[in-house]
PDB file of C-alpha atoms in Angstrom:
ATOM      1  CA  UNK A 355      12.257   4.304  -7.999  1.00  0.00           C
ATOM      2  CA  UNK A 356       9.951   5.007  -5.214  1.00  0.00           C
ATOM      3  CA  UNK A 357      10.987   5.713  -1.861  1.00  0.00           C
ATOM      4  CA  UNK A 358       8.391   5.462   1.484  1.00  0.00           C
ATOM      5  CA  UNK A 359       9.495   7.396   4.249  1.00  0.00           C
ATOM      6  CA  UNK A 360       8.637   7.691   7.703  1.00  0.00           C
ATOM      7  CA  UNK A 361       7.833  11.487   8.739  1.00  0.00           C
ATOM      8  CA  UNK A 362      10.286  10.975  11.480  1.00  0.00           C
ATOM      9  CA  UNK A 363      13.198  10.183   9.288  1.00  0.00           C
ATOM     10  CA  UNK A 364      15.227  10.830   6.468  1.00  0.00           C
ATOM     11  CA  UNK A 365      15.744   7.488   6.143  1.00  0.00           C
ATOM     12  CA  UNK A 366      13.550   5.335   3.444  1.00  0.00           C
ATOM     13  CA  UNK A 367      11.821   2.552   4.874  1.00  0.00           C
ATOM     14  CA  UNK A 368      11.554   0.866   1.740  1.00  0.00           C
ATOM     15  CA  UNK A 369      11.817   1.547  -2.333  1.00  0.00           C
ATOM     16  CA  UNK A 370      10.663   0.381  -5.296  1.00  0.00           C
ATOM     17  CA  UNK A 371      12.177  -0.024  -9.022  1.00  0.00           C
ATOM     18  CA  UNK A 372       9.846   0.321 -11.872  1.00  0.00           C
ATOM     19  CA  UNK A 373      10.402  -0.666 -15.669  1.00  0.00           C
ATOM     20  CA  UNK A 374      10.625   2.763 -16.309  1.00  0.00           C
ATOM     21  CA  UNK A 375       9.754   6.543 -14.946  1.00  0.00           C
ATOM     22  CA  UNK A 376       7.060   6.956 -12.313  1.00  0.00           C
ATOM     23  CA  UNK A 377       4.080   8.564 -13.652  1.00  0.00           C
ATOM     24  CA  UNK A 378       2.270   9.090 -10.676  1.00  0.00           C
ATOM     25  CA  UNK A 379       1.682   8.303  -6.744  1.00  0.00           C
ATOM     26  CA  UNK A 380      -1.277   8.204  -4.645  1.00  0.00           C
ATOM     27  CA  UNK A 381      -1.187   6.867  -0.840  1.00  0.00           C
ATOM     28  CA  UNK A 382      -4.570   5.609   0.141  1.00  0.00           C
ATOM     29  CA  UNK A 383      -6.500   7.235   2.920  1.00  0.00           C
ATOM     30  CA  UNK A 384      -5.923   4.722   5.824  1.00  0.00           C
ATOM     31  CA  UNK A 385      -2.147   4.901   4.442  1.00  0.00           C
ATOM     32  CA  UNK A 386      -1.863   0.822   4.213  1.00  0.00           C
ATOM     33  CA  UNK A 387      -1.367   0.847   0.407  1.00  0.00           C
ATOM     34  CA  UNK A 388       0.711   2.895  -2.158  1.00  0.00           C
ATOM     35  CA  UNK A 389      -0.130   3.113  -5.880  1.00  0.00           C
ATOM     36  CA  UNK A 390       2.733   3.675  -8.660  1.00  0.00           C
ATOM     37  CA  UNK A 391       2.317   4.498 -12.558  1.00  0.00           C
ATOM     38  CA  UNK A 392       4.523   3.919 -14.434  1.00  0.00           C
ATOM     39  CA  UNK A 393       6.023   4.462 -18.080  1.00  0.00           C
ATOM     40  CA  UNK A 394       6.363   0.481 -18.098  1.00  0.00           C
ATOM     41  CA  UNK A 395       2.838   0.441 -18.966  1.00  0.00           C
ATOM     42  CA  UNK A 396       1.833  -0.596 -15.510  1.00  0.00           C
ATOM     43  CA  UNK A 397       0.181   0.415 -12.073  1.00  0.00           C
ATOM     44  CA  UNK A 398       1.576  -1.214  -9.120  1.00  0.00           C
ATOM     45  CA  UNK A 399      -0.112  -1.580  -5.872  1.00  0.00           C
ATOM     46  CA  UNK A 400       2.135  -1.807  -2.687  1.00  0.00           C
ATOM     47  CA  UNK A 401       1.885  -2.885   0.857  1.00  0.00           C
ATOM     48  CA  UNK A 402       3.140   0.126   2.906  1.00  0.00           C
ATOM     49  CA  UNK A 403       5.228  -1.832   5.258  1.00  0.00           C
ATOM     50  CA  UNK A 404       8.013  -3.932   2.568  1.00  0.00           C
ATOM     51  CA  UNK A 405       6.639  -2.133  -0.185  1.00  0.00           C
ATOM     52  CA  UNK A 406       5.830  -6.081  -1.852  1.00  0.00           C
ATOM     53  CA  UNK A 407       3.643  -5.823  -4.720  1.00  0.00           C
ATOM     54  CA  UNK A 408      -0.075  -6.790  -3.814  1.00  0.00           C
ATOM     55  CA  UNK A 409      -1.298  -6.655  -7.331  1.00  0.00           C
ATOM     56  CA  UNK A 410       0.116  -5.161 -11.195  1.00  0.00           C
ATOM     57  CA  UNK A 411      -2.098  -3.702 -13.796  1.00  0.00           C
ATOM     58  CA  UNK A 412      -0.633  -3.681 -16.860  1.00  0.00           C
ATOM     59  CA  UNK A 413      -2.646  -0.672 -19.069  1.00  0.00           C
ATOM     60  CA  UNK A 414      -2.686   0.073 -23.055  1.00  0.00           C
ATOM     61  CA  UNK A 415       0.275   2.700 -22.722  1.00  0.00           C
ATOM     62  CA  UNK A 416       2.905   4.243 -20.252  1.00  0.00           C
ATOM     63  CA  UNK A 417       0.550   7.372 -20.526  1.00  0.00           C
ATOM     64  CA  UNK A 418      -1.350   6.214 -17.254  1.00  0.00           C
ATOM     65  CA  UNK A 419      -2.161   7.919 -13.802  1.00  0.00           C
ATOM     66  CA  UNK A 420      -2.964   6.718 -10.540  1.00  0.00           C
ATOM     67  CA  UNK A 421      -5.456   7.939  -7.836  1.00  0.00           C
ATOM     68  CA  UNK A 422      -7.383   6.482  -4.296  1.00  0.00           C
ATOM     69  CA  UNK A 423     -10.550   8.396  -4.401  1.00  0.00           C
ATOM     70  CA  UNK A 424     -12.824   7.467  -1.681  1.00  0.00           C
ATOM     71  CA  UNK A 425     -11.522   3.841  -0.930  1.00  0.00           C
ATOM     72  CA  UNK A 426     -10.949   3.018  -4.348  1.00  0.00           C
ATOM     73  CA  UNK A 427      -8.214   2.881  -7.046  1.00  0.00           C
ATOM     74  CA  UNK A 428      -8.914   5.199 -10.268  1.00  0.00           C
ATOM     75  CA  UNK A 429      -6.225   4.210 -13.104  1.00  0.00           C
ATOM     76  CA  UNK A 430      -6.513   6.851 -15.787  1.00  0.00           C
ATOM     77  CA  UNK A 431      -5.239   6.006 -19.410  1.00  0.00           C
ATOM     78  CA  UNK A 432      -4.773   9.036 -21.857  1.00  0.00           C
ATOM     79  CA  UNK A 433      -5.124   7.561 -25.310  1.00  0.00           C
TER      80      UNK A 433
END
């Protein structure tokens, strides 16, 4: 699962269940969006405020990473 907190509270605003383990996070710069890998083969993108799912990627294998590098979404996929 992934969790989004608030820094104010210990509380989680929202989460998120995956197919499997979480490979990786990223939070993009503005903070609007949050990116998941997982082991499900797929790379989720989520509104920061429900956590819905804008968009899925679904990759070649659960070996796959997520990044926001300047405004953008990198998905890395180790063969």
């Amino acid at each position: 699962k992934a969790y989004f907190f608030t820094r104010s509270s210990s509380t989680p605003l929202w989460n998120y269940t995956t197919g499997n383990n979480i490979r990786s996070i990223s939070i993009s710069a503005n903070a609007d969006y949050v990116a998941v890998a997982s082991e499900d083969n797929c790379v989720y993108l989520l509104d920061k405020n429900q956590g819905n799912v804008l968009w899925k990627y679904e990759s070649s294998n659960s070996r796959t990473f997520v990044m926001f590098f300047m405004g953008r979404i990198i998905i890395r996929i180790c063969e």
